[in-house]
Coordinates of C-alpha atoms in Angstrom, one line a residue:
X927 CA -8.5 -8.9 2.5
X928 CA -9.5 -10.5 5.8
X929 CA -8.8 -9.6 9.4
X930 CA -6.9 -11.8 11.8
X931 CA -6.3 -11.6 15.6
X932 CA -4.2 -14.1 17.5
X933 CA -3.7 -14.0 21.3
X934 CA -1.0 -16.5 22.4
X935 CA -0.1 -17.5 26.0
X936 CA -2.8 -15.7 28.0
X937 CA -2.7 -15.9 31.8
X938 CA -6.5 -16.0 32.0
X939 CA -9.5 -17.1 30.0
X940 CA -10.0 -14.4 27.3
X941 CA -12.4 -16.0 24.8
X942 CA -15.0 -13.3 25.4
X943 CA -12.5 -10.5 25.1
X944 CA -10.9 -12.0 22.0
X945 CA -14.3 -12.2 20.3
X946 CA -15.0 -8.6 21.3
X947 CA -11.7 -7.3 19.9
X948 CA -12.0 -9.4 16.8
X949 CA -15.2 -7.6 16.0
X950 CA -13.2 -4.5 15.6
X951 CA -11.9 -6.1 12.4
X952 CA -15.2 -7.1 11.0
X953 CA -15.1 -4.4 8.3
X954 CA -12.2 -6.3 6.8
X955 CA -14.1 -9.5 6.7
X956 CA -17.9 -9.2 6.7
X957 CA -18.6 -12.7 5.3
X958 CA -17.8 -15.0 8.2
X959 CA -16.2 -15.1 11.7
X960 CA -14.2 -17.9 13.1
X961 CA -12.3 -18.6 16.4
X962 CA -10.2 -21.5 17.5
X963 CA -9.0 -21.9 21.1
X964 CA -6.3 -24.3 22.1
X965 CA -5.5 -23.9 25.8
X966 CA -4.3 -20.4 26.4
X967 CA -4.0 -19.6 22.7
X968 CA -6.7 -18.0 20.5
X969 CA -6.8 -17.7 16.7
X970 CA -9.6 -15.6 15.3
X971 CA -10.6 -14.6 11.8
X972 CA -12.9 -12.2 10.0
X973 CA -13.3 -13.5 6.4
X974 CA -13.7 -11.6 3.1
X975 CA -14.5 -14.6 0.8
X976 CA -12.6 -14.2 -2.5
X977 CA -11.5 -17.8 -3.3
X978 CA -13.9 -20.7 -2.5
X979 CA -16.6 -18.6 -0.8
X980 CA -18.6 -21.8 0.0
X981 CA -16.1 -23.8 2.1
X982 CA -13.0 -21.7 2.8
X983 CA -13.9 -20.4 6.2
X984 CA -11.1 -20.0 8.7
X985 CA -9.1 -20.9 10.8
X986 CA -7.7 -23.6 8.5
X987 CA -6.1 -26.9 9.5
X988 CA -4.0 -29.8 8.5
X989 CA -5.5 -33.3 8.3
X990 CA -5.8 -34.1 12.0
X991 CA -6.3 -30.4 13.1
X992 CA -3.1 -30.4 15.1
X993 CA -1.8 -27.4 13.0
X994 CA -4.1 -24.4 12.8
X995 CA -3.6 -21.2 10.9
X996 CA -5.4 -17.9 10.5
X997 CA -4.5 -16.0 7.3
X998 CA -5.1 -12.7 5.6
X999 CA -3.9 -12.8 2.0
X1000 CA -3.9 -14.5 -1.3
X1001 CA -1.6 -17.3 -2.4
X1002 CA -1.4 -17.1 -6.2
X1003 CA 0.6 -20.4 -6.6
X1004 CA -1.6 -22.4 -4.4
X1005 CA -2.6 -24.9 -7.1
X1006 CA 1.0 -25.7 -7.9
X1007 CA 1.7 -26.2 -4.2
X1008 CA -1.4 -28.3 -3.8
X1009 CA -0.2 -30.6 -6.5
X1010 CA 3.2 -31.0 -4.9
X1011 CA 1.7 -31.6 -1.4
X1012 CA -0.9 -34.0 -2.6
X1013 CA 1.9 -36.1 -4.2
X1014 CA 3.5 -36.2 -0.8
X1015 CA 0.3 -37.6 0.8
X1016 CA -1.4 -34.5 2.0
X1017 CA -5.2 -34.1 1.7
X1018 CA -7.2 -30.9 1.7
X1019 CA -10.5 -30.0 3.4
X1020 CA -11.3 -26.8 1.4
X1021 CA -10.6 -25.0 -1.9
X1022 CA -9.1 -22.1 -0.1
X1023 CA -5.8 -20.9 -1.5
X1024 CA -4.5 -20.3 2.1
X1025 CA -4.9 -24.0 3.2
X1026 CA -1.6 -24.9 1.7
X1027 CA 0.2 -23.0 4.6
X1028 CA -0.7 -25.6 7.2
X1029 CA 0.5 -28.4 5.0
X1030 CA 3.7 -26.7 3.9
X1031 CA 4.5 -26.2 7.6
X1032 CA 4.0 -29.9 8.2
X1033 CA 6.3 -30.7 5.3
X1034 CA 9.1 -28.1 5.7
X1035 CA 8.8 -26.5 9.2
X1036 CA 9.2 -22.8 9.5
X1037 CA 11.4 -22.6 6.4
X1038 CA 8.5 -22.7 3.9
X1039 CA 7.6 -19.0 3.7
X1040 CA 9.6 -18.1 0.7
X1041 CA 7.8 -20.8 -1.3
X1042 CA 4.6 -18.7 -1.1
X1043 CA 3.9 -16.5 -4.2
X1044 CA 1.4 -14.0 -2.9
X1045 CA 0.7 -11.5 -0.2
X1046 CA -0.1 -12.7 3.3
X1047 CA -0.1 -12.2 7.0
X1048 CA -0.6 -15.3 9.1
X1049 CA -0.3 -16.9 12.5
X1050 CA 0.2 -20.6 12.8
X1051 CA -0.2 -22.7 15.9
X1052 CA 1.4 -26.1 16.2
X1053 CA -0.2 -28.3 18.9
X1054 CA 1.4 -31.6 17.9
X1055 CA 3.6 -31.7 21.1
X1056 CA 1.0 -32.0 23.8
X1057 CA 1.6 -29.4 26.5
X1058 CA 4.3 -27.6 24.5
X1059 CA 2.5 -25.8 21.7
X1060 CA 4.5 -23.5 19.5
X1061 CA 3.6 -20.8 17.1
X1062 CA 5.0 -18.7 14.2
X1063 CA 3.8 -15.6 12.4
X1064 CA 4.9 -14.2 9.1
X1065 CA 4.2 -11.2 6.8
X1066 CA 4.7 -10.9 3.0
X1067 CA 7.8 -9.5 1.4
X1068 CA 6.8 -5.8 1.0
X1069 CA 4.1 -5.6 3.6
X1070 CA 1.1 -5.4 1.2
X1071 CA -1.0 -6.9 4.0
X1072 CA -0.9 -5.0 7.4
X1073 CA 0.2 -6.6 10.6
X1074 CA 1.0 -5.5 14.1
X1075 CA 2.5 -7.4 17.1
X1076 CA 2.2 -6.6 20.8
X1077 CA 3.1 -8.0 24.2
X1078 CA 0.9 -8.1 27.3
X1079 CA 2.1 -7.7 30.9
X1080 CA 1.0 -11.4 31.5
X1081 CA 3.5 -12.6 29.0
X1082 CA 1.0 -13.0 26.1
X1083 CA 1.8 -12.2 22.5
X1084 CA -0.9 -10.4 20.4
X1085 CA -0.8 -10.3 16.6
X1086 CA -3.4 -8.4 14.6
X1087 CA -4.2 -7.1 11.1
X1088 CA -4.9 -3.7 12.5
X1089 CA -3.7 -1.8 15.6
X1090 CA -7.3 -1.2 16.8
X1091 CA -7.7 -4.8 17.9
X1092 CA -4.7 -4.9 20.3
X1093 CA -3.7 -1.4 21.3
X1094 CA -6.0 -1.5 24.5
X1095 CA -4.5 -4.8 25.7
X1096 CA -0.7 -4.5 25.1
X1097 CA 2.0 -2.9 27.2
X1098 CA 3.9 -2.4 24.0
X1099 CA 3.0 -3.0 20.3
X1100 CA 4.6 -2.2 17.0
X1101 CA 4.5 -2.8 13.3
X1102 CA 5.3 -6.4 12.4
X1103 CA 8.2 -6.0 9.9
X1104 CA 7.6 -7.0 6.3
X1105 CA 9.5 -10.0 4.9
X1106 CA 10.0 -11.4 8.4
X1107 CA 8.7 -14.2 10.6
X1108 CA 8.4 -14.4 14.3
X1109 CA 8.9 -17.8 16.1
X1110 CA 7.9 -18.6 19.6
X1111 CA 10.8 -21.1 19.6
X1112 CA 13.4 -18.3 19.4
X1113 CA 11.2 -15.5 20.8
X1114 CA 12.4 -13.2 18.0
X1115 CA 12.1 -12.1 14.4
X1116 CA 14.1 -13.4 11.5
X1117 CA 14.1 -12.1 7.9
X1118 CA 12.9 -14.7 5.3
X1119 CA 12.9 -12.3 2.4
X1120 CA 16.5 -11.6 1.2
X1121 CA 16.5 -10.3 -2.4
X1122 CA 19.7 -8.9 -4.0
X1123 CA 18.4 -5.4 -4.0
X1124 CA 17.9 -5.4 -0.2
X1125 CA 21.6 -4.2 0.1
X1126 CA 21.2 -0.8 -1.5
X1127 CA 24.9 -0.3 -1.7
X1128 CA 25.1 -3.0 -4.3
X1129 CA 24.3 -1.3 -7.6
X1130 CA 22.7 -3.6 -10.2
X1131 CA 24.1 -3.9 -13.7
X1132 CA 21.7 -6.0 -15.7
X1133 CA 21.0 -4.4 -19.2
X1134 CA 17.5 -3.1 -19.8
X1135 CA 15.3 -5.5 -21.8
X1136 CA 11.9 -3.9 -22.6
X1137 CA 10.2 -7.1 -23.6
X1138 CA 11.4 -9.0 -20.5
X1139 CA 10.1 -6.2 -18.3
X1140 CA 6.8 -6.2 -20.1
X1141 CA 6.4 -10.0 -19.8
X1142 CA 7.2 -9.9 -16.1
X1143 CA 4.5 -7.3 -15.5
X1144 CA 1.9 -9.2 -17.6
X1145 CA 2.6 -12.3 -15.5
X1146 CA 2.1 -10.2 -12.3
X1147 CA -1.2 -8.9 -13.5
X1148 CA -2.6 -12.1 -14.9
X1149 CA -2.0 -14.1 -11.7
X1150 CA -4.1 -11.5 -9.9
X1151 CA -7.1 -12.3 -12.0
X1152 CA -7.5 -15.4 -9.7
X1153 CA -11.0 -14.8 -8.1
X1154 CA -14.3 -16.4 -7.5
X1155 CA -16.1 -13.1 -7.0
X1156 CA -16.9 -10.0 -9.1
X1157 CA -13.9 -7.7 -9.6
X1158 CA -12.5 -4.6 -11.4
X1159 CA -9.6 -2.2 -11.7
X1160 CA -9.0 1.2 -10.2
X1161 CA -8.3 3.5 -13.1
X1162 CA -7.0 7.1 -12.5
X1163 CA -5.9 7.6 -16.1
X1164 CA -2.3 7.8 -15.1
X1165 CA 0.4 5.5 -16.4
X1166 CA 0.4 2.8 -13.7
X1167 CA -3.4 2.2 -13.3
X1168 CA -3.8 2.4 -17.1
X1169 CA -1.2 -0.3 -17.7
X1170 CA -2.8 -2.5 -15.1
X1171 CA -6.2 -2.1 -16.9
X1172 CA -4.7 -2.5 -20.3
X1173 CA -2.9 -5.8 -19.4
X1174 CA -6.0 -7.1 -17.5
X1175 CA -8.2 -6.4 -20.6
X1176 CA -5.8 -8.1 -22.9
X1177 CA -5.5 -11.3 -20.7
X1178 CA -8.9 -11.6 -19.2
X1179 CA -10.5 -13.7 -21.9
X1180 CA -9.9 -17.4 -21.2
X1181 CA -9.5 -17.1 -17.5
X1182 CA -11.8 -18.7 -14.9
X1183 CA -12.8 -15.2 -13.8
X1184 CA -14.0 -14.4 -17.3
X1185 CA -16.0 -17.6 -17.5
X1186 CA -17.8 -16.7 -14.3
X1187 CA -18.2 -12.9 -14.7
X1188 CA -17.7 -12.2 -18.4
X1189 CA -15.0 -10.6 -20.4
X1190 CA -16.1 -7.0 -19.9
X1191 CA -13.8 -5.5 -17.3
X1192 CA -15.2 -3.0 -14.8
X1193 CA -13.1 0.1 -14.1
X1194 CA -13.5 2.7 -11.3
X1195 CA -12.3 6.3 -10.9
X1196 CA -12.9 9.0 -8.2
X1197 CA -12.4 12.7 -8.3
X1198 CA -13.8 16.2 -7.8
X1199 CA -16.0 17.4 -10.6
X1200 CA -13.8 18.2 -13.6
X1201 CA -10.6 16.7 -12.0
X1202 CA -7.6 15.6 -14.2
X1203 CA -8.1 12.0 -13.2
X1204 CA -11.7 11.8 -14.2
X1205 CA -11.0 13.1 -17.7
X1206 CA -7.9 11.0 -18.3
X1207 CA -9.6 7.8 -16.9
X1208 CA -12.6 8.3 -19.1
X1209 CA -10.4 8.4 -22.2
X1210 CA -8.5 5.3 -21.2
X1211 CA -11.7 3.4 -20.4
X1212 CA -13.0 4.3 -23.9
X1213 CA -9.8 3.2 -25.5
X1214 CA -9.8 -0.2 -23.6
X1215 CA -13.6 -0.7 -23.8
X1216 CA -14.1 -1.2 -20.0
X1217 CA -17.4 -0.8 -18.3
X1218 CA -16.4 2.4 -16.6
X1219 CA -17.8 3.9 -13.3
X1220 CA -17.1 7.5 -12.2
X1221 CA -17.6 8.7 -8.7
X1222 CA -17.5 12.4 -7.9
X1223 CA -17.1 13.8 -4.4
X1224 CA -16.9 17.3 -3.0
X1225 CA -14.3 18.8 -0.8
X1226 CA -16.8 18.8 2.0
X1227 CA -17.5 15.1 1.5
X1228 CA -13.8 14.4 2.0
X1229 CA -13.5 16.7 5.0
X1230 CA -16.4 15.0 6.7
X1231 CA -14.8 11.6 6.2
X1232 CA -11.3 12.5 7.5
X1233 CA -11.9 11.2 11.0
X1234 CA -13.2 7.9 9.7
X1235 CA -10.2 7.7 7.4
X1236 CA -7.7 8.2 10.2
X1237 CA -9.5 5.6 12.3
X1238 CA -9.3 3.0 9.5
X1239 CA -5.8 3.8 8.2
X1240 CA -4.3 4.3 11.6
X1241 CA -2.0 7.0 10.6
X1242 CA -1.5 10.8 10.9
X1243 CA 0.9 11.0 7.9
X1244 CA -0.3 13.9 5.8
X1245 CA 0.1 12.4 2.3
X1246 CA -1.5 9.2 3.4
X1247 CA -4.6 10.9 4.8
X1248 CA -4.8 13.1 1.7
X1249 CA -4.7 10.2 -0.7
X1250 CA -6.7 7.7 1.5
X1251 CA -9.8 9.9 1.7
X1252 CA -10.9 9.7 -2.0
X1253 CA -10.0 6.0 -2.0
X1254 CA -12.0 5.4 1.1
X1255 CA -15.1 7.2 -0.4
X1256 CA -14.7 5.3 -3.8
X1257 CA -14.3 1.9 -2.1
X1258 CA -17.7 2.3 -0.4
X1259 CA -19.3 3.0 -3.8
X1260 CA -17.5 0.1 -5.4
X1261 CA -18.6 -2.3 -2.7
X1262 CA -22.2 -1.1 -3.1
X1263 CA -22.1 -2.4 -6.7
X1264 CA -21.3 -5.9 -5.5
X1265 CA -17.6 -5.9 -6.4
X1266 CA -15.3 -7.4 -3.8
X1267 CA -11.9 -7.2 -5.4
X1268 CA -10.0 -4.5 -7.4
X1269 CA -6.5 -4.4 -9.0
X1270 CA -4.6 -1.2 -8.4
X1271 CA -1.3 0.5 -9.5
X1272 CA 0.6 1.1 -6.3
X1273 CA 4.4 0.6 -6.2
X1274 CA 5.5 1.6 -9.6
X1275 CA 6.9 5.0 -8.6
X1276 CA 9.0 3.5 -5.9
X1277 CA 10.5 0.8 -8.2
X1278 CA 11.1 3.0 -11.2
X1279 CA 11.9 6.4 -9.6
X1280 CA 8.6 7.9 -10.8
X1281 CA 8.0 10.6 -8.3
X1282 CA 8.8 14.0 -9.7
X1283 CA 11.6 14.7 -7.2
X1284 CA 13.6 12.0 -9.0
X1285 CA 14.3 14.6 -11.7
X1286 CA 16.9 15.9 -9.3
X1287 CA 18.6 12.5 -8.6
X1288 CA 22.3 13.4 -8.9
X1289 CA 23.5 10.0 -10.2
X1290 CA 22.3 6.4 -10.8
X1291 CA 23.7 5.2 -7.5
X1292 CA 21.7 7.7 -5.5
X1293 CA 18.6 7.0 -7.6
X1294 CA 18.9 3.3 -6.9
X1295 CA 19.5 3.8 -3.1
X1296 CA 16.4 6.0 -3.0
X1297 CA 14.2 3.4 -4.8
X1298 CA 15.4 0.8 -2.3
X1299 CA 14.5 3.1 0.6
X1300 CA 11.1 3.8 -0.9
X1301 CA 10.2 0.2 -1.4
X1302 CA 11.2 -0.8 2.1
X1303 CA 9.0 2.0 3.5
X1304 CA 5.9 1.2 1.3
X1305 CA 4.2 -0.7 4.1
X1306 CA 3.9 2.5 6.0
X1307 CA 2.6 4.5 3.1
X1308 CA 0.9 3.3 -0.1
X1309 CA 0.5 -0.3 0.9
X1310 CA -1.2 0.7 4.0
X1311 CA -3.4 3.2 2.2
X1312 CA -4.4 0.8 -0.6
X1313 CA -5.1 -2.0 1.9
X1314 CA -6.9 -0.2 4.7
X1315 CA -8.8 2.4 2.7
X1316 CA -10.4 -0.4 0.7
X1317 CA -10.7 -2.9 3.6
X1318 CA -12.7 -0.4 5.5
X1319 CA -15.6 -1.4 3.3
X1320 CA -14.8 -5.1 2.8
X1321 CA -13.0 -4.6 -0.6
X1322 CA -9.7 -6.2 -1.5
X1323 CA -7.0 -4.3 -3.4
X1324 CA -4.4 -6.3 -5.3
X1325 CA -1.1 -4.6 -6.5
X1326 CA 0.7 -6.3 -9.3
X1327 CA 3.7 -3.9 -9.3
X1328 CA 4.6 -5.3 -5.9
X1329 CA 4.7 -8.8 -7.2
X1330 CA 7.8 -10.4 -5.7
X1331 CA 9.1 -11.7 -9.0
X1332 CA 8.4 -8.5 -10.8
X1333 CA 10.2 -6.4 -8.2
X1334 CA 13.2 -8.6 -8.3
X1335 CA 13.3 -8.3 -12.1
X1336 CA 12.8 -4.5 -12.2
X1337 CA 15.3 -3.8 -9.4
X1338 CA 18.0 -5.8 -11.2
X1339 CA 18.0 -3.3 -14.1
X1340 CA 21.1 -1.0 -14.3
X1341 CA 19.6 2.2 -12.7
X1342 CA 21.3 4.3 -15.3
X1343 CA 18.2 3.4 -17.5
X1344 CA 15.9 4.8 -14.8
X1345 CA 17.7 8.2 -14.7
X1346 CA 15.5 11.0 -16.0
X1347 CA 17.4 12.3 -19.1
X1348 CA 15.8 15.2 -20.9
X1349 CA 18.7 15.2 -23.4
X1350 CA 17.7 11.7 -24.4
X1351 CA 13.9 12.2 -24.2
X1352 CA 13.6 10.2 -21.1
X1353 CA 10.9 11.3 -18.6
X1354 CA 10.2 9.7 -15.3
X1355 CA 9.5 5.9 -15.5
X1356 CA 10.8 5.9 -19.1
X1357 CA 11.8 2.2 -18.9
X1358 CA 8.3 1.2 -18.0
X1359 CA 6.7 3.4 -20.7
X1360 CA 9.1 2.2 -23.3
X1361 CA 8.4 -1.5 -22.5
X1362 CA 4.7 -0.9 -23.3
X1363 CA 5.2 1.4 -26.3
X1364 CA 4.0 -1.1 -28.9
X1365 CA 3.4 0.5 -32.3
X1366 CA 1.7 -2.6 -33.8
X1367 CA -0.6 -3.5 -30.9
X1368 CA -0.7 -0.4 -28.7
X1369 CA -1.6 -1.0 -25.0
X1370 CA -2.4 2.7 -24.5
X1371 CA -2.6 6.0 -26.5
X1372 CA 0.8 7.7 -26.7
X1373 CA -0.3 10.8 -24.7
X1374 CA -1.6 8.5 -21.8
X1375 CA 1.5 6.3 -22.0
X1376 CA 3.7 9.5 -21.6
X1377 CA 1.4 11.5 -19.2
X1378 CA 3.3 13.3 -16.5
X1379 CA 3.2 11.7 -13.0
X1380 CA 0.3 12.9 -10.9
X1381 CA 0.0 11.9 -7.3
X1382 CA -3.3 10.4 -6.4
X1383 CA -4.2 13.1 -3.9
X1384 CA -3.4 15.8 -6.6
X1385 CA -5.0 14.0 -9.6
X1386 CA -8.5 13.8 -7.9
X1387 CA -8.5 17.6 -8.1
X1388 CA -6.0 20.2 -6.9
X1389 CA -8.7 22.0 -4.8
X1390 CA -8.9 18.8 -2.6
X1391 CA -5.6 19.5 -0.9
X1392 CA -6.2 23.2 -0.8
X1393 CA -9.6 22.6 0.8
X1394 CA -8.0 20.3 3.4
X1395 CA -5.5 23.0 4.3
X1396 CA -8.2 25.7 4.6
X1397 CA -10.2 23.4 6.9
X1398 CA -7.2 22.7 9.1
X1399 CA -6.4 26.4 9.3
X1400 CA -9.9 27.1 10.6
X1401 CA -9.4 24.4 13.4
X1402 CA -5.8 25.1 14.4
X1403 CA -4.7 28.5 15.5
X1404 CA -1.3 30.1 15.2
X1405 CA -0.8 29.7 18.9
X1406 CA -1.6 26.0 18.8
X1407 CA 1.0 25.4 16.1
X1408 CA 3.6 27.5 17.9
X1409 CA 3.3 25.1 20.9
X1410 CA 3.3 22.0 18.8
X1411 CA 6.8 20.9 19.9
X1412 CA 5.6 20.7 23.5
X1413 CA 2.2 19.0 22.8
X1414 CA 3.7 16.6 20.2
X1415 CA 7.4 16.1 21.0
X1416 CA 7.7 13.1 18.7
X1417 CA 7.1 13.7 14.9
X1418 CA 6.2 17.3 15.8
X1419 CA 3.7 18.7 13.2
X1420 CA 5.0 21.7 11.3
X1421 CA 1.8 22.6 9.5
X1422 CA -1.7 23.2 10.6
X1423 CA -2.9 20.3 8.4
X1424 CA -0.4 17.9 10.1
X1425 CA -1.5 19.3 13.5
X1426 CA -5.2 18.7 12.7
X1427 CA -4.6 15.1 11.7
X1428 CA -2.4 14.5 14.8
X1429 CA -5.2 15.7 17.1
X1430 CA -7.6 13.3 15.7
X1431 CA -5.2 10.4 15.7
X1432 CA -4.2 10.8 19.4
X1433 CA -7.8 11.0 20.4
X1434 CA -8.4 7.6 18.7
X1435 CA -5.1 6.0 19.5
X1436 CA -3.6 7.7 22.6
X1437 CA -0.9 5.2 23.5
X1438 CA 2.7 6.1 22.9
X1439 CA 3.4 2.9 20.9
X1440 CA 0.6 3.9 18.5
X1441 CA 2.3 7.3 17.9
X1442 CA 5.6 5.6 17.1
X1443 CA 4.1 3.4 14.4
X1444 CA 3.8 6.4 12.1
X1445 CA 6.9 7.5 10.2
X1446 CA 8.1 11.1 10.1
X1447 CA 10.8 13.4 8.9
X1448 CA 11.1 16.0 6.1
X1449 CA 9.7 15.2 2.7
X1450 CA 9.1 16.9 -0.6
X1451 CA 6.8 15.4 -3.2
X1452 CA 6.9 12.1 -1.3
X1453 CA 10.6 11.9 -1.0
X1454 CA 12.6 10.3 1.8
X1455 CA 14.4 12.7 4.1
X1456 CA 17.7 11.7 2.4
X1457 CA 16.5 12.8 -1.0
X1458 CA 15.5 16.3 0.3
X1459 CA 19.3 16.9 0.2
X1460 CA 19.2 16.7 -3.6
X1461 CA 18.0 20.3 -4.0
X1462 CA 18.8 23.1 -1.5
X1463 CA 15.6 24.9 -2.3
X1464 CA 13.4 22.0 -1.2
X1465 CA 14.1 22.4 2.5
X1466 CA 11.9 25.5 2.4
X1467 CA 9.0 23.8 0.6
X1468 CA 8.5 20.6 2.5
X1469 CA 5.1 19.5 1.2
X1470 CA 4.3 15.9 0.1
X1471 CA 2.2 17.1 -2.9
X1472 CA 3.8 16.5 -6.3
X1473 CA 3.2 20.2 -6.9
X1474 CA 6.0 20.8 -4.4
X1475 CA 8.5 19.5 -7.0
X1476 CA 9.3 23.0 -8.2
X1477 CA 10.8 23.2 -11.6
X1478 CA 9.3 19.9 -12.6
X1479 CA 5.5 19.7 -12.1
X1480 CA 3.6 21.5 -14.8
X1481 CA 1.3 22.9 -12.1
X1482 CA 3.9 23.5 -9.5
X1483 CA 3.1 25.7 -6.5
X1484 CA 3.5 29.4 -7.1
X1485 CA 3.5 32.3 -4.7
X1486 CA -0.3 32.4 -4.4
X1487 CA -0.4 28.7 -3.7
X1488 CA 2.1 29.1 -0.9
X1489 CA -0.2 31.7 0.7
X1490 CA -3.1 29.3 0.5
X1491 CA -1.0 26.5 2.1
X1492 CA -0.2 28.6 5.2
X1493 CA -3.1 31.1 5.3
X1494 CA -2.0 33.1 8.3
X1495 CA -0.5 36.7 8.4
X1496 CA 2.7 35.5 10.0
X1497 CA 3.3 32.7 7.5
X1498 CA 2.3 34.9 4.5
X1499 CA 5.2 37.3 5.3
X1500 CA 7.6 34.4 5.5
X1501 CA 6.1 32.8 2.5
X1502 CA 6.6 35.8 0.3
X1503 CA 10.3 35.7 0.9
X1504 CA 10.4 31.9 0.1
X1505 CA 8.3 32.4 -3.0
X1506 CA 10.9 34.9 -4.4
X1507 CA 13.5 32.2 -4.1
X1508 CA 11.2 29.4 -5.4
X1509 CA 10.1 31.4 -8.5
X1510 CA 13.5 30.8 -9.9
X1511 CA 12.7 27.1 -10.2
X1512 CA 9.1 27.1 -11.5
X1513 CA 9.8 26.5 -15.1
X1514 CA 10.3 23.1 -16.7
X1515 CA 14.0 22.4 -17.2
X1516 CA 15.2 22.8 -20.8
X1517 CA 14.7 19.6 -22.8
X1518 CA 11.9 18.1 -20.6
X1519 CA 9.0 17.2 -22.8
X1520 CA 5.7 15.8 -21.6
X1521 CA 3.9 14.3 -24.6
X1522 CA 0.2 15.0 -25.1

């Protein structure tokens, strides 16, 4: 992923300042820097070269350079679009997949965005009307690529891949909404992405077709094998990353990437010594025959990196910091091996109701609405983590589960098939598992295909989260936490861990708009606030770890774990009372079976 910064309509010459701020994004694109100034508008770019490394430097242009665009992303159908545009008389300067954007705008105006199959954030400047330049900006459907927009007191508009490049210059700034475009002609946003599932009150009714679902996912993975640089897959040994790896292995032969880099797929895993993920990933790698790389870290390694992680991810959300830290450490190791792109498994749990709290979904309607809420919020959680934790070291992460076509297919399935039904032998994400349960040509061993959901921050080793909590408890006193509502009136932290992350965040990003970019509200095992209502006991156990899914997770928190979470005399007394209630739910419900 690259880094973009656009400053549009400045009242004074800001070329030097734009160059300075753009350098704050150089970690995202260490391969080249570009800047185009047209009057009072500046489009800058920090490039991570994945497609056409030799000639694809940005900004990019149309034939006479009257349309200029700076892009962060990958356009997977660019060859098809090039063919269409060439037939209409357009000519191209580079082999960059993103160059089609300038020509599509020439051909179709601002209405071309839905023609793009890929992930992207871009700013396009149209200078064809002398003295009356206009611009537009757009972000991909789900928000896989990060983007922020801000406004200066001089009337300027600032658009950047990360908040750190604009927060010092803008009177107000906010997250650029996914699936939207902003046009200077209207001075406002409009939504270009309008899938049927976006109205979560419309419950889909398409029958489940395992083969069709499998085919849709295989297409999503294979199109992401488009690369001119070394690549691999992130492999935790869980269902999602294992399926990504299995499909990539099966389809790699015969691709241009295989001709350049060979048919042996590299896989990467991170964890504490002896963690569940390391063991499971090793087994999957052996089954698939990948060239596997394991990276071990210690709790202290992670703690030492937390401030850097918060700086790069630009969040104080607890579960994001927990999960981003191992990914941040692993990404540095991967980049040191010369790899520039990895394929990862984010998004499956949101689409298929895979988080363990979905065991308590009361009916198919509520399950579907929750999956819709989760997908719409992904840009503030897993998309942001996967993108920024890897981009911190100039590594690109691609996420096939969030392919636009695949999401539309999966979200059209009657949600009754996604319901967790122990009486029918259906565990979480059963529809996905069943689609790849091929007895003749197995994608994965059965016990991996039916492994229980493990959140990334848990799977790297349970002592990772416990260590974070202990460290936070040593830095945040009971008195500090008791005054949290006065110090942090918005999204008030309720735990010492949350307080600790918030202190670091506000030191790095002190502006109020920065604080408002981070979501809040109660959550259990990564649920939305609405889903907390599904179980009355959850309101007393609001922790984003999967182990907080009491009665579901095989290693659910017990009384001792609750003490370790809080670690103060006052909270221990309160925790003992909670634990007596929680202990009633710590056994797996009758009929739930986890194979393997």
